[in-house]
Coordinates of C-alpha atoms and ligand atoms in Angstrom, one line a residue:
X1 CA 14.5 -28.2 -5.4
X2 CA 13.6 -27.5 -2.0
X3 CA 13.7 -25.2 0.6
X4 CA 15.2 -27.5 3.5
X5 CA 13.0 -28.1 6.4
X6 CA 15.8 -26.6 8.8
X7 CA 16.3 -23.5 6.8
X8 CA 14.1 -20.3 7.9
X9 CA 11.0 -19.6 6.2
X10 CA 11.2 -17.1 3.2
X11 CA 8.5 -14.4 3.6
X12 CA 6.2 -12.5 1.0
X13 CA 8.0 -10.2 2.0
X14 CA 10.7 -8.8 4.9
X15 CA 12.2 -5.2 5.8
X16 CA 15.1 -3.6 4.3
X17 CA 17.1 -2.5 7.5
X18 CA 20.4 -0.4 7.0
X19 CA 23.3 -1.4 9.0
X20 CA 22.4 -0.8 12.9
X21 CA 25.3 1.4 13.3
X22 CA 24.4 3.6 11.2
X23 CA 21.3 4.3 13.1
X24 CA 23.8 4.8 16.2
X25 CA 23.9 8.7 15.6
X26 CA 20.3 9.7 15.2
X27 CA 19.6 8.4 18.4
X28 CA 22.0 9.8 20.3
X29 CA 20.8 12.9 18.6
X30 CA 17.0 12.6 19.8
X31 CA 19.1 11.5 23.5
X32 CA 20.7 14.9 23.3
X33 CA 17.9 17.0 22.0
X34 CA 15.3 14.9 24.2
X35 CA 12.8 15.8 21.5
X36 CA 11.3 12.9 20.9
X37 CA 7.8 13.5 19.2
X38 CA 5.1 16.7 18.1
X39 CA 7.2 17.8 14.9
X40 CA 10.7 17.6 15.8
X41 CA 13.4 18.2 13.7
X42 CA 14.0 14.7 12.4
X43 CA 10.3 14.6 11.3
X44 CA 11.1 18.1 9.7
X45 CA 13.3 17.0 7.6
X46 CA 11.5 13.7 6.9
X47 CA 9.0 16.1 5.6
X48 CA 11.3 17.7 3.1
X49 CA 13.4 15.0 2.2
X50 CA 10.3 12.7 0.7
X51 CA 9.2 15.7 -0.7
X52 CA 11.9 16.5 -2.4
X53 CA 12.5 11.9 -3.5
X54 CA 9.3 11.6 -4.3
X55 CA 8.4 14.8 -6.5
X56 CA 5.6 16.9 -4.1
X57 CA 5.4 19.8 -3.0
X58 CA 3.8 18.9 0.4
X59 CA 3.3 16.3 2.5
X60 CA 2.3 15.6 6.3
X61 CA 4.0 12.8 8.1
X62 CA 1.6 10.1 9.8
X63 CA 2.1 7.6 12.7
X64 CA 0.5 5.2 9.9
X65 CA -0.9 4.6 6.6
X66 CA -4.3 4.0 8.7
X67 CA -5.0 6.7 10.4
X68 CA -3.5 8.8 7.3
X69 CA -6.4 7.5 5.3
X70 CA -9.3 8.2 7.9
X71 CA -7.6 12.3 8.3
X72 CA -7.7 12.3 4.8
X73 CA -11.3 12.0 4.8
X74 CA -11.8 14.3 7.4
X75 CA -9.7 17.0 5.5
X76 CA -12.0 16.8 2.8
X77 CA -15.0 16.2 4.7
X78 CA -16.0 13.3 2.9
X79 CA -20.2 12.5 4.2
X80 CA -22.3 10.0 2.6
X81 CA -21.3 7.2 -0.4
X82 CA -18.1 6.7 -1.3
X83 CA -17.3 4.6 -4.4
X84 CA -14.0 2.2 -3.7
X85 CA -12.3 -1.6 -4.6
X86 CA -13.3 -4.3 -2.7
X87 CA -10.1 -6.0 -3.7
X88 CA -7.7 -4.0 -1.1
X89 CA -6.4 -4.6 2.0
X90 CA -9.0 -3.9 5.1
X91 CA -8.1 -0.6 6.0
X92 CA -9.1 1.0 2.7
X93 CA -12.9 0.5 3.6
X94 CA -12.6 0.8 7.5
X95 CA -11.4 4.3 7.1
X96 CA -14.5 4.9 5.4
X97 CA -16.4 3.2 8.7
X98 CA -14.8 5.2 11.0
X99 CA -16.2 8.2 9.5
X100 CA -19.5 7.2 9.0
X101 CA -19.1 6.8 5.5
X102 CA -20.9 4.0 3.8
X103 CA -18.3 2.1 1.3
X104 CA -20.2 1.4 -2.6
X105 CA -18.1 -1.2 -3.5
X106 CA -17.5 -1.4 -8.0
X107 CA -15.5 -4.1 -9.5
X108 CA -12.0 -4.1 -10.5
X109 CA -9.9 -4.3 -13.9
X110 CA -8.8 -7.5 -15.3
X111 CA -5.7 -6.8 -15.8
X112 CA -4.6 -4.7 -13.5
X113 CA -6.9 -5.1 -10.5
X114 CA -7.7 -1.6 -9.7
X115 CA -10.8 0.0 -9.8
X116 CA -12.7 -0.4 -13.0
X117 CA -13.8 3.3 -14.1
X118 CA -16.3 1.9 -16.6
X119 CA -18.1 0.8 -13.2
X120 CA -17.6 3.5 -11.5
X121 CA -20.6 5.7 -12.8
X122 CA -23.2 3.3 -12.3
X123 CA -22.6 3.1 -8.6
X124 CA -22.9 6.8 -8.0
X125 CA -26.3 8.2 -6.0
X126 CA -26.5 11.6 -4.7
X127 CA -25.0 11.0 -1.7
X128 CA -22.0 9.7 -3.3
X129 CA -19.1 12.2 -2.4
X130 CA -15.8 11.1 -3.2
X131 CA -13.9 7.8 -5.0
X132 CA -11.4 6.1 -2.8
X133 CA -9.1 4.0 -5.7
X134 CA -6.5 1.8 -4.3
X135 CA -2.9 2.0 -6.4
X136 CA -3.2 -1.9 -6.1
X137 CA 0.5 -3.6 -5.8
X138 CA 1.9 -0.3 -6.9
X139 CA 0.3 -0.8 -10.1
X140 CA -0.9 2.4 -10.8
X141 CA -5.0 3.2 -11.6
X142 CA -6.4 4.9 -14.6
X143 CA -6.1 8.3 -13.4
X144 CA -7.3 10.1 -16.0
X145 CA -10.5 8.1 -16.4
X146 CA -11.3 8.6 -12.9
X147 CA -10.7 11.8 -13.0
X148 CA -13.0 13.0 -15.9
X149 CA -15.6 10.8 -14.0
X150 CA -15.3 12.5 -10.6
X151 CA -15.0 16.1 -12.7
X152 CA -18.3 15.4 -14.3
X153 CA -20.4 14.2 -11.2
X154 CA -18.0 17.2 -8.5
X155 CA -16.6 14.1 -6.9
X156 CA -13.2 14.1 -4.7
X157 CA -10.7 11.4 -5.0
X158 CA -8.5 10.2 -2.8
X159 CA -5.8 8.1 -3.9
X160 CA -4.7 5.2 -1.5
X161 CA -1.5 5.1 -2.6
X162 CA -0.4 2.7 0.5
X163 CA 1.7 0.6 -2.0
X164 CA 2.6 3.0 -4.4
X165 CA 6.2 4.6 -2.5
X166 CA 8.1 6.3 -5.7
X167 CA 5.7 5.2 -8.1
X168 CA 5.7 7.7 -11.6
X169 CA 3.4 7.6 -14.6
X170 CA 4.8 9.9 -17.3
X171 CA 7.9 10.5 -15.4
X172 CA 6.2 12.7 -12.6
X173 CA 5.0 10.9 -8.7
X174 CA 2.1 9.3 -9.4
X175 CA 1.3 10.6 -6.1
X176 CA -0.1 13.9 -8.1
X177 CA -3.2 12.8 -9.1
X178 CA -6.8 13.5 -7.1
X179 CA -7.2 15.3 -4.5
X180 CA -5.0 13.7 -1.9
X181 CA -2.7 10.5 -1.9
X182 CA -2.1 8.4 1.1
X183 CA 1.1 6.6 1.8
X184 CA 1.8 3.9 4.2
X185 CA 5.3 2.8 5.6
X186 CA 4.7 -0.2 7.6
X187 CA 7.5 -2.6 8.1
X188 CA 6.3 -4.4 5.1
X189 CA 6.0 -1.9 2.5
X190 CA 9.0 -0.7 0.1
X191 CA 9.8 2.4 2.3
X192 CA 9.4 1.4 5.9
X193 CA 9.3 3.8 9.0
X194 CA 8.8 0.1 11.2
X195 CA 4.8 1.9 11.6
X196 CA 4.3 5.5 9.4
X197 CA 2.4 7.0 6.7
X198 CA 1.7 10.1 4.8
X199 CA -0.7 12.3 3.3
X200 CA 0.1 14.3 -0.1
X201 CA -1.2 17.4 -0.3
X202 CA -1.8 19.6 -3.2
X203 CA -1.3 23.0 -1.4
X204 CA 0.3 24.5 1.9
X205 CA -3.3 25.1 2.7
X206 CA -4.6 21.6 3.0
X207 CA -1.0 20.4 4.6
X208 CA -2.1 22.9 7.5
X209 CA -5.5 22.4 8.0
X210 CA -4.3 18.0 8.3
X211 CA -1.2 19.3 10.2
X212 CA -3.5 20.4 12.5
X213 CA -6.0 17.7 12.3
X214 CA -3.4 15.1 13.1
X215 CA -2.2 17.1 16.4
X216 CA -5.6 17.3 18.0
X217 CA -6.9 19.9 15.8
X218 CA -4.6 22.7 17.9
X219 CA -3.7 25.4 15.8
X220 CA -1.5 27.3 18.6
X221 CA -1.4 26.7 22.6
X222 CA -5.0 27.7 23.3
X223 CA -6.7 27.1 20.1
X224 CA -8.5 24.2 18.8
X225 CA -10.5 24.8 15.6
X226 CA -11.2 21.0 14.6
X227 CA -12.3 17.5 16.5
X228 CA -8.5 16.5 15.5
X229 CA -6.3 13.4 16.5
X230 CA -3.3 11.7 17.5
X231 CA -1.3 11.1 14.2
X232 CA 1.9 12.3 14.9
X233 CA 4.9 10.5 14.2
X234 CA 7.5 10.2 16.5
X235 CA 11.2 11.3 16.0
X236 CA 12.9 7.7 15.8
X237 CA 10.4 7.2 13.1
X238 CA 10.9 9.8 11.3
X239 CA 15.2 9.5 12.1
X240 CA 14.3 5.5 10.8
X241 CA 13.1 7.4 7.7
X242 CA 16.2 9.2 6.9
X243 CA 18.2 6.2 7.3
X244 CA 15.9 4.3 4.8
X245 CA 16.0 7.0 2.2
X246 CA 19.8 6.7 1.8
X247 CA 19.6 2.9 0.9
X248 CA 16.1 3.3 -0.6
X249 CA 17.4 3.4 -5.1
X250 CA 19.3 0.4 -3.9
X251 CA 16.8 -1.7 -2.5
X252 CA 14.2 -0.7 -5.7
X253 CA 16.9 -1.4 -8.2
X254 CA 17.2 -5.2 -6.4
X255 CA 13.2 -5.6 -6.1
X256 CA 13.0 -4.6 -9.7
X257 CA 15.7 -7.3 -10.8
X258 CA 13.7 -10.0 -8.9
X259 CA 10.4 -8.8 -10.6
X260 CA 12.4 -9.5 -14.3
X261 CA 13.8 -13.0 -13.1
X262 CA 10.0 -14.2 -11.8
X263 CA 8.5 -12.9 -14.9
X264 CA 11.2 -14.5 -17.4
X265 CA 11.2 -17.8 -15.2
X266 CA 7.4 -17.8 -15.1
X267 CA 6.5 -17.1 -19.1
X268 CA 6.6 -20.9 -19.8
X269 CA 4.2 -21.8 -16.8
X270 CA 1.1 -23.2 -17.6
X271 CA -1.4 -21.7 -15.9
X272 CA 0.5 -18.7 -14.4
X273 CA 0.4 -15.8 -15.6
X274 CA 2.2 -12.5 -13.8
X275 CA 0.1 -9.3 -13.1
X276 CA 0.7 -6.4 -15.4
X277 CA 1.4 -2.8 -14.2
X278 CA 0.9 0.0 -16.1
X279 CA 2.2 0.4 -19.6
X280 CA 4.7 3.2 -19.1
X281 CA 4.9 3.4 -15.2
X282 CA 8.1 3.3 -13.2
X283 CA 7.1 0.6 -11.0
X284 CA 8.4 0.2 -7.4
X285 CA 8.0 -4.0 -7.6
X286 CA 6.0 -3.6 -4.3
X287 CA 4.6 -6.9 -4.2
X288 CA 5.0 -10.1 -6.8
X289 CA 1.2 -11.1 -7.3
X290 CA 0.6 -14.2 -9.9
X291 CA -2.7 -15.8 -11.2
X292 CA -3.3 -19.4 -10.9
X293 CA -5.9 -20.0 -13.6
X294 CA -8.2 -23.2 -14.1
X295 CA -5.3 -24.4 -16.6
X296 CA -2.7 -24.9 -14.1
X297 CA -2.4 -28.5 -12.3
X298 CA -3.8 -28.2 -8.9
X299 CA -5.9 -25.1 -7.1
X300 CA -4.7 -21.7 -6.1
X301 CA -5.4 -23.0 -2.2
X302 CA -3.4 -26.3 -3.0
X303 CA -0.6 -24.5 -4.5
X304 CA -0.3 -21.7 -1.8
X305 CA 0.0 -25.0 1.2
X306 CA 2.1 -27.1 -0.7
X307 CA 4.8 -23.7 -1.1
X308 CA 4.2 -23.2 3.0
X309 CA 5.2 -26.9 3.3
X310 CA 8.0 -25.6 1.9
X311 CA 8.2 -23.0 4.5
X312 CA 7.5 -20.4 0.9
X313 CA 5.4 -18.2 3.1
X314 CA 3.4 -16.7 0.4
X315 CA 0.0 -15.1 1.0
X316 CA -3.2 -14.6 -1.2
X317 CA -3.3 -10.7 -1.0
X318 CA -6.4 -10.1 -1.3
X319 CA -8.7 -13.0 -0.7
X320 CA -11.4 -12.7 1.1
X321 CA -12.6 -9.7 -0.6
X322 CA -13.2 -6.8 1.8
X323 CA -16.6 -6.8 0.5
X324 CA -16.9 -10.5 2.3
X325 CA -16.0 -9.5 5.8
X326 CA -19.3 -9.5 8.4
X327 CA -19.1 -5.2 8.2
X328 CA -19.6 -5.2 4.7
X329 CA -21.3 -8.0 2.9
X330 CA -24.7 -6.9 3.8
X331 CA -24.1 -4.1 1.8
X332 CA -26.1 -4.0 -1.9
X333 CA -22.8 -3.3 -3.5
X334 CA -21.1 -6.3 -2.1
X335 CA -23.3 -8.7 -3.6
X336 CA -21.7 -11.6 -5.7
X337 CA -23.1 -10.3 -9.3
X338 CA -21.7 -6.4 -8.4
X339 CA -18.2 -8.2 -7.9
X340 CA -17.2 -10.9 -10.5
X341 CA -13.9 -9.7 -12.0
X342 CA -12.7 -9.0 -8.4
X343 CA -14.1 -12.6 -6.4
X344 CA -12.2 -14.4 -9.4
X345 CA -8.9 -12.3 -8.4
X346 CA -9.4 -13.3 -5.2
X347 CA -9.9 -16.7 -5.7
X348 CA -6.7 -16.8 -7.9
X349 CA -4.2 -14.6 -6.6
X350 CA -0.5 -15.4 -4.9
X351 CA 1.5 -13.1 -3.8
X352 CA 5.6 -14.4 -4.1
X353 CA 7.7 -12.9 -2.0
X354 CA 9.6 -10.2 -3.1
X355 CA 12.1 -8.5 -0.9
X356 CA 15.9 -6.8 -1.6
X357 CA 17.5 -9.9 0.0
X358 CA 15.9 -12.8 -1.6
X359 CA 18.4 -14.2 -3.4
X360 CA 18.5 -15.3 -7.5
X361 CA 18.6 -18.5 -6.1
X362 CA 15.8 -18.6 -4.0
X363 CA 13.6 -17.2 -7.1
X364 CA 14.5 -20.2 -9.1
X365 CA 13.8 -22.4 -6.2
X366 CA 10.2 -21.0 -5.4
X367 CA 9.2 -21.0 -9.3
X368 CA 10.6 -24.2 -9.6
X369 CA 8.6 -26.0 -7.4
X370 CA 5.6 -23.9 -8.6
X371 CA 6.2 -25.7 -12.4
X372 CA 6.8 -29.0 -10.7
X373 CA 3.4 -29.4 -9.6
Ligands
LIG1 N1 -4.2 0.5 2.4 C1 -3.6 -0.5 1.8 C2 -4.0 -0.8 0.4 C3 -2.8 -1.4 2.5 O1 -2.2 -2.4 2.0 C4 -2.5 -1.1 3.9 C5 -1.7 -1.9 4.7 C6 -3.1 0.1 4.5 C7 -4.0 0.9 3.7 C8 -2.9 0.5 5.9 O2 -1.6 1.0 6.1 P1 -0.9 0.8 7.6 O3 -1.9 1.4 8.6 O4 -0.6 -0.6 7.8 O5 0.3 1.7 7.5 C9 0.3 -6.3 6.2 C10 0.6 -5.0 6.8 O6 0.4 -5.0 8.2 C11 -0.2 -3.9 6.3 O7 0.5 -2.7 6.5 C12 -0.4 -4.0 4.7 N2 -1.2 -3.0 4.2 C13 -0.9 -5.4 4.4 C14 -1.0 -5.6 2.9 O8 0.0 -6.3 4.8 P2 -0.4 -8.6 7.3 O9 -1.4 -8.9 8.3 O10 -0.4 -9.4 6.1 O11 1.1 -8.5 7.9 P3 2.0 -9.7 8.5 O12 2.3 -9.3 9.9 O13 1.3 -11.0 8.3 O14 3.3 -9.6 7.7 C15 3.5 -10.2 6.4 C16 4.9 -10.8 6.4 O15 5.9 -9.8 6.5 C17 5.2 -11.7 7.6 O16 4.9 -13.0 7.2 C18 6.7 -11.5 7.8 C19 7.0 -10.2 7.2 N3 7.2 -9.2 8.3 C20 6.2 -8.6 8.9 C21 6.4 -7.7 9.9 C22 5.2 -6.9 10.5 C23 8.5 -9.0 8.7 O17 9.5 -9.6 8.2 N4 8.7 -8.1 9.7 C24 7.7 -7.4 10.3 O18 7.9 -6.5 11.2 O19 -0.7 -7.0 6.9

């Protein structure tokens, strides 16, 4: 079966957007009020609201997932090595860049391509200061073995938890382990804010000293106590947020039905097999990533143009490895030997889309014309 060259192309993934109308009030609201940005009572009770979906007790709104991450590190005042994936999206290591930071980049799981903590001691020096694991696809890492390393050695951690929106392990937000846990809500991520992100906190402390940090570093009209920045989010991103949280079990409870059909459609696939999350996780189906092993019939590359033929637009997140772009790969860490689990991921992984409107049909039409080839 095919998807008909007049049809639109079906992307890896698209945003789930509540009626218009129903956005029709909260802007006349921010019209009235003519508060538009620095705090305002939408982004107030953003604040609360996620606090109170996801399970934490605080958390700081950001104008993205980006500039969360490189406040995060200032928070903490994070200096020296940092130990992180090189199987992420860019971002991860560039908010390590943009502090000065040098990334140490340690290979990945297997199975669920997140950070490996059996390689994790090895690349720590003294100037190492902090691990910066990546919640890969959701999937969450293993948090406990990371944290007994970074316990023994006084390391911080801090979580990107970019794709890991509602995410639990053992029935609490996985968002409660390290020291802080980044969020990003970009138009393609499960909970969108169009551009947005987060910081979780541990204590009303911390959430202060970043609220500040992300507002200049202004503590009240005259004071500035910290080199802060711009990281505020606005009011019809934060009013975008409340919408989205009222339609948000919906649109999980569809991406986690799609997740089931792929995997029972796909078990019989030679030469496929689906990435595993954790064992007893409640998994938010952020992204539908597949590995195309020697065993299937043509390459990973000749599989992923043959789909976009089909106007399938899937995408190999993450290939190249971060570890491969020119800011990085003269780095000892991101030599080939330091790497192998994760440049075999790379060279192997698919993302299908997965999104709350693809259809049951449109599954069965993208895995059927993966089995066909
Ligand atoms: N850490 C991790 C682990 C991350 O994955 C990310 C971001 C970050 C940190 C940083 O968070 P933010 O600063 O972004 O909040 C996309 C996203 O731009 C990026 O947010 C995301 N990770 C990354 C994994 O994916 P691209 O370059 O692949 O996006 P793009 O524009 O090609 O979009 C993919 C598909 O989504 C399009 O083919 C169509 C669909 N789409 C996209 C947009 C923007 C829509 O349907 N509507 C849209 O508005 O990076």
């Amino acid at each position: 079966m095919e998807n008909s060259p007049d049809k639109k192309p079906i992307y890896v993934t698209q945003p789930h957007l509540p009626p218009l109308e129903e956005f029709i009030p909260y802007l006349e609201q921010i019209w009235d009020n003519k508060i538009l940005t620095n705090g305002g009572p939408f982004h107030q009770q953003l604040e609360a609201a996620l606090c109170e979906y996801l399970g934490v007790e605080h958390l700081a709104l950001f104008t993205n997932g980006t500039l969360a991450l490189v406040t995060s590190l200032q928070a903490l005042r994070i200096t020296g090595e940092v130990i992180t994936t090189p199987y992420s999206f860019v971002a991860t290591a560039h908010s390590l860049l943009w502090n000065g930071i040098k990334p140490v980049f340690a290979d990945i799981d297997p199975h669920t391509l997140n950070l490996d903590p059996s390689r994790i001691e090895a690349a720590i020096t003294p100037q190492t200061t902090a691990i910066m694991p990546v919640h890969c696809y959701g999937h969450p890492c293993d948090v406990e073995a990371i944290q007994s390393i970074a316990d023994r050695y006084n390391l911080k951690i801090i979580y990107d938890a970019a794709h890991a929106f509602a995410v639990k392990d053992r029935g609490a937000s996985i968002m409660r382990h390290g020291d802080l846990s980044v969020l990003s809500f970009h138009a393609t991520k499960v909970f969108n804010t169009f551009e947005g992100g987060a910081i979780i906190c541990p204590d009303a402390k911390t959430k202060n000293h970043i609220d500040h940090l992300k507002n200049f570093g202004f503590v009240d009209e005259t004071t500035v106590t910290a080199p802060g920045i711009n990281g505020k989010m606005s009011e019809f991103n934060a009013a975008l947020g409340l919408l989205q949280l009222k339609h948000i079990d919906q649109a999980l409870a569809r991406r986690r039905e799609i997740d089931a059909l792929y995997r029972e459609l796909l078990k019989d696939v030679k030469g496929v097999s689906c990435v595993q999350g954790g064992g007893n996780a409640v998994a938010n189906c952020a992204y539908f990533p597949i590995l195309v092993n020697e065993a299937y019939p043509v390459s990973r590359d000749a599989l992923y143009e043959s789909l976009r033929a089909q106007k399938i637009m899937v995408r190999r997140y993450f290939y190249p490895l971060i570890s491969d772009f020119p800011m990085y790969r003269g780095l000892p860490s991101a030599q080939k030997d330091n790497l192998p689990v994760a440049r075999v991921a790379a060279q192997q992984v698919l993302c299908l889309p997965i999104y709350p409107e693809l259809s049951d049909a449109q599954v069965s039409m993208i895995v059927e014309h993966i089995a066909s080839q």
